[in-house]
Every structure is written in C-alpha cells, then in structure tokens.
CSV table of C-alpha atoms in Angstrom, one decimal:
chain,number,residue,atom,x,y,z
A,1,PRO,CA,13.6,10.0,6.3
A,2,ASP,CA,11.3,10.4,9.3
A,3,ARG,CA,9.4,7.2,10.1
A,4,VAL,CA,5.7,7.5,10.6
A,5,VAL,CA,4.6,6.4,14.0
A,6,VAL,CA,1.6,4.3,15.1
A,7,SER,CA,-1.1,6.5,16.7
A,8,GLN,CA,-0.1,9.6,14.7
A,9,ALA,CA,-2.7,11.2,12.5
A,10,ALA,CA,-2.5,9.7,9.0
A,11,PRO,CA,-1.5,12.3,6.4
A,12,ASP,CA,-4.4,12.9,3.9
A,13,PHE,CA,-3.7,12.7,0.2
A,14,THR,CA,-5.4,12.7,-3.2
A,15,LEU,CA,-3.8,10.7,-6.0
A,16,PRO,CA,-4.7,9.5,-9.5
A,17,ALA,CA,-5.7,5.8,-9.8
A,18,THR,CA,-5.2,3.4,-12.7
A,19,ASN,CA,-9.0,3.3,-13.3
A,20,GLY,CA,-9.0,7.0,-14.2
A,21,THR,CA,-10.4,8.4,-10.9
A,22,MET,CA,-8.8,10.4,-8.1
A,23,LEU,CA,-8.9,8.9,-4.6
A,24,SER,CA,-8.1,10.5,-1.3
A,25,LEU,CA,-7.6,8.9,2.1
A,26,SER,CA,-10.8,10.7,3.2
A,27,ASP,CA,-12.7,9.0,0.4
A,28,ALA,CA,-11.3,5.6,1.4
A,29,LEU,CA,-12.2,6.2,5.0
A,30,ALA,CA,-15.8,7.2,4.0
A,31,ASN,CA,-16.3,3.6,3.0
A,32,GLY,CA,-16.4,2.7,6.7
A,33,GLY,CA,-13.8,0.4,8.3
A,34,ASP,CA,-10.1,0.7,8.3
A,35,VAL,CA,-7.9,1.5,5.2
A,36,LEU,CA,-4.8,-0.5,4.4
A,37,LEU,CA,-2.2,1.5,2.4
A,38,TYR,CA,0.2,-0.7,0.5
A,39,PHE,CA,3.4,1.1,-0.7
A,40,SER,CA,5.5,-1.0,-3.1
A,41,MET,CA,8.4,-0.8,-5.5
A,42,GLY,CA,5.9,-1.2,-8.4
A,43,VAL,CA,6.9,-1.8,-12.0
A,44,GLY,CA,9.8,-4.2,-12.2
A,45,CYS,CA,8.7,-6.1,-9.1
A,46,ASP,CA,6.4,-8.9,-10.1
A,47,GLY,CA,6.0,-9.9,-6.4
A,48,CYS,CA,4.7,-6.4,-5.6
A,49,PHE,CA,1.9,-6.8,-8.2
A,50,ALA,CA,1.2,-10.4,-7.2
A,51,GLN,CA,0.7,-9.3,-3.6
A,52,ILE,CA,-2.5,-7.3,-4.5
A,53,PRO,CA,-4.7,-10.2,-5.5
A,54,GLU,CA,-3.1,-12.4,-2.8
A,55,ILE,CA,-4.6,-10.4,0.0
A,56,ALA,CA,-7.4,-8.3,-1.6
A,57,ASP,CA,-10.3,-10.7,-0.9
A,58,ASP,CA,-9.3,-11.4,2.7
A,59,LEU,CA,-9.1,-7.6,3.3
A,60,ALA,CA,-12.5,-7.0,1.7
A,61,ALA,CA,-14.0,-9.8,3.9
A,62,LYS,CA,-12.6,-8.0,6.9
A,63,GLY,CA,-14.2,-4.7,5.8
A,64,ILE,CA,-10.8,-3.2,5.1
A,65,THR,CA,-10.5,-0.8,2.1
A,66,PHE,CA,-7.3,-1.8,0.3
A,67,VAL,CA,-5.3,1.0,-1.3
A,68,PRO,CA,-2.1,0.0,-3.3
A,69,ILE,CA,0.2,2.9,-4.0
A,70,MET,CA,3.2,2.9,-6.5
A,71,VAL,CA,5.4,5.7,-7.8
A,72,ASN,CA,5.9,4.7,-11.5
A,73,PRO,CA,4.2,6.5,-14.4
A,74,ILE,CA,0.4,5.7,-14.4
A,75,ASP,CA,0.5,4.1,-17.8
A,76,GLN,CA,3.2,1.7,-16.8
A,77,VAL,CA,1.4,0.8,-13.6
A,78,ALA,CA,-1.9,0.2,-15.5
A,79,ALA,CA,-0.1,-2.0,-18.0
A,80,GLU,CA,1.5,-4.2,-15.3
A,81,ALA,CA,-1.8,-4.4,-13.4
A,82,GLY,CA,-3.4,-5.6,-16.6
A,83,ARG,CA,-0.7,-8.2,-17.1
A,84,PHE,CA,-1.6,-9.6,-13.6
A,85,GLY,CA,-5.3,-9.3,-14.1
A,86,ILE,CA,-5.5,-6.8,-11.2
A,87,THR,CA,-8.8,-5.0,-11.0
A,88,THR,CA,-8.1,-3.2,-7.7
A,89,PRO,CA,-7.3,0.5,-8.6
A,90,ILE,CA,-3.7,1.3,-7.9
A,91,LEU,CA,-2.9,4.9,-6.9
A,92,VAL,CA,0.1,6.6,-8.4
A,93,ASP,CA,2.4,8.9,-6.2
A,94,SER,CA,4.7,10.1,-9.0
A,95,ASN,CA,6.0,13.0,-6.9
A,96,ARG,CA,6.5,10.7,-4.0
A,97,GLN,CA,5.0,13.2,-1.5
A,98,THR,CA,2.6,10.7,0.0
A,99,SER,CA,5.2,7.9,0.2
A,100,SER,CA,7.5,10.4,1.9
A,101,ALA,CA,4.8,11.6,4.3
A,102,TYR,CA,4.3,8.1,5.4
A,103,GLY,CA,8.0,7.4,5.8
A,104,MET,CA,8.0,4.8,3.1
A,105,LEU,CA,11.1,5.9,1.2
A,106,GLY,CA,14.6,4.7,2.1
A,107,VAL,CA,13.4,1.4,3.6
A,108,TYR,CA,15.7,-1.6,2.7
A,109,GLY,CA,17.9,0.6,0.5
A,110,HIS,CA,15.3,1.9,-1.9
A,111,VAL,CA,15.9,5.6,-1.8
A,112,ASP,CA,13.6,6.7,-4.6
A,113,ARG,CA,10.7,4.3,-4.1
A,114,PRO,CA,8.9,2.3,-1.4
A,115,SER,CA,10.0,-1.2,-0.7
A,116,HIS,CA,7.1,-3.5,0.4
A,117,SER,CA,5.4,-1.6,3.2
A,118,PHE,CA,2.0,-1.3,4.7
A,119,ALA,CA,0.2,1.3,6.9
A,120,LEU,CA,-3.2,0.5,8.4
A,121,VAL,CA,-5.3,3.6,9.0
A,122,GLY,CA,-8.1,3.3,11.5
A,123,GLN,CA,-11.6,4.8,11.0
A,124,ASP,CA,-10.5,7.6,13.4
A,125,GLY,CA,-7.8,8.7,10.9
A,126,THR,CA,-4.8,7.5,12.9
A,127,ILE,CA,-2.2,5.0,11.9
A,128,LYS,CA,-2.8,1.7,13.8
A,129,TRP,CA,-0.1,-0.4,12.3
A,130,VAL,CA,3.0,-0.1,10.0
A,131,HIS,CA,5.0,-3.0,8.7
A,132,HIS,CA,8.0,-3.1,6.3
A,133,TYR,CA,8.8,-6.4,4.7
A,134,ALA,CA,12.2,-7.3,3.3
A,135,ALA,CA,10.6,-9.8,1.0
A,136,MET,CA,8.8,-8.5,-2.1
A,137,PHE,CA,5.9,-10.9,-1.6
A,138,VAL,CA,4.2,-12.1,1.6
A,139,PRO,CA,2.0,-15.2,1.5
A,140,ARG,CA,-1.6,-14.5,2.4
A,141,ASP,CA,-1.7,-16.5,5.7
A,142,GLU,CA,1.4,-14.9,7.0
A,143,PHE,CA,0.3,-11.4,6.1
A,144,ILE,CA,-3.2,-11.8,7.6
A,145,ARG,CA,-1.7,-13.2,10.8
A,146,GLU,CA,0.7,-10.2,11.1
A,147,LEU,CA,-2.2,-7.7,10.3
A,148,GLY,CA,-4.3,-9.4,13.0
A,149,ARG,CA,-1.8,-8.3,15.6
A,150,ALA,CA,-2.5,-4.7,14.7
C-alpha cells in the first residue's frame, strides 16, 4: 500500500470508540496540541494493549491527545481493554479505511491489520512523524525518546 508521508495532510476520519462515542481526527485536534494515532494488531496481541497505559500518562503530560485504533470487532476490543484496565477509549476501524489511508496495512507482513505503528498529527493537521515498530511493545522511555525526535 501507499505509505503516508510526513508533512502530508492527515486524512480525517470518524470512528466508533469503546466508550460508546464517535471520535474524529478533527475532534481530537480541537483539544489543542498534537494527536498521536496508534495503529496496532489489537485482539490477540497483549503487548499492543499493554502499550496504551505504558505511554498514555507521558503523552497527556506533553499535551498530546492519544488515539489508539484497532480493527477488531468493538465488543472484542472493549473486552480486552477491560482485561488490561485500560480507560483510554480505543477507536475501531472495522472496514480498515482509516488504517489504509494512513498506510498502516501490510507493515511487517500483516496484510489485514496494522502492526505496531504510530502517526503524530500536528495541530496544523499535517503528519509530523510516522514510526513502525517490529516489536509489539515499546518501553516508555524508548518510545518517548523516539517521539521527541519528531
């Protein structure tokens, strides 16, 4: 698939969240500050879920709105989030249009779902940083250091 490029306009989207709401990129940007989109394998990948609380507080402290996105059915995502005690709403991209628009499919051999990838969208609506990880969990200090290079 086409890979999203840094400095290109971020594709807008509106997706259902595990907390019963709908969230768009525009809504997230309205909070002020940058928005970090986290595309992951989701259900079946414990590291993908453990990643959320690992970095959520640091991102909030930096004024970054954190938006995890998975492609599994919303009830499965919500159940796994509950198992991990995750309170951050997780968006569900069941038709994979958003994941595809951001070039997150087909990375590290996962044709039908994202791997472990991030896109930082700046307040101006452009993509400032994209990073794909081969590992399904990135320790907080390593992740925050990489993000700091954005």
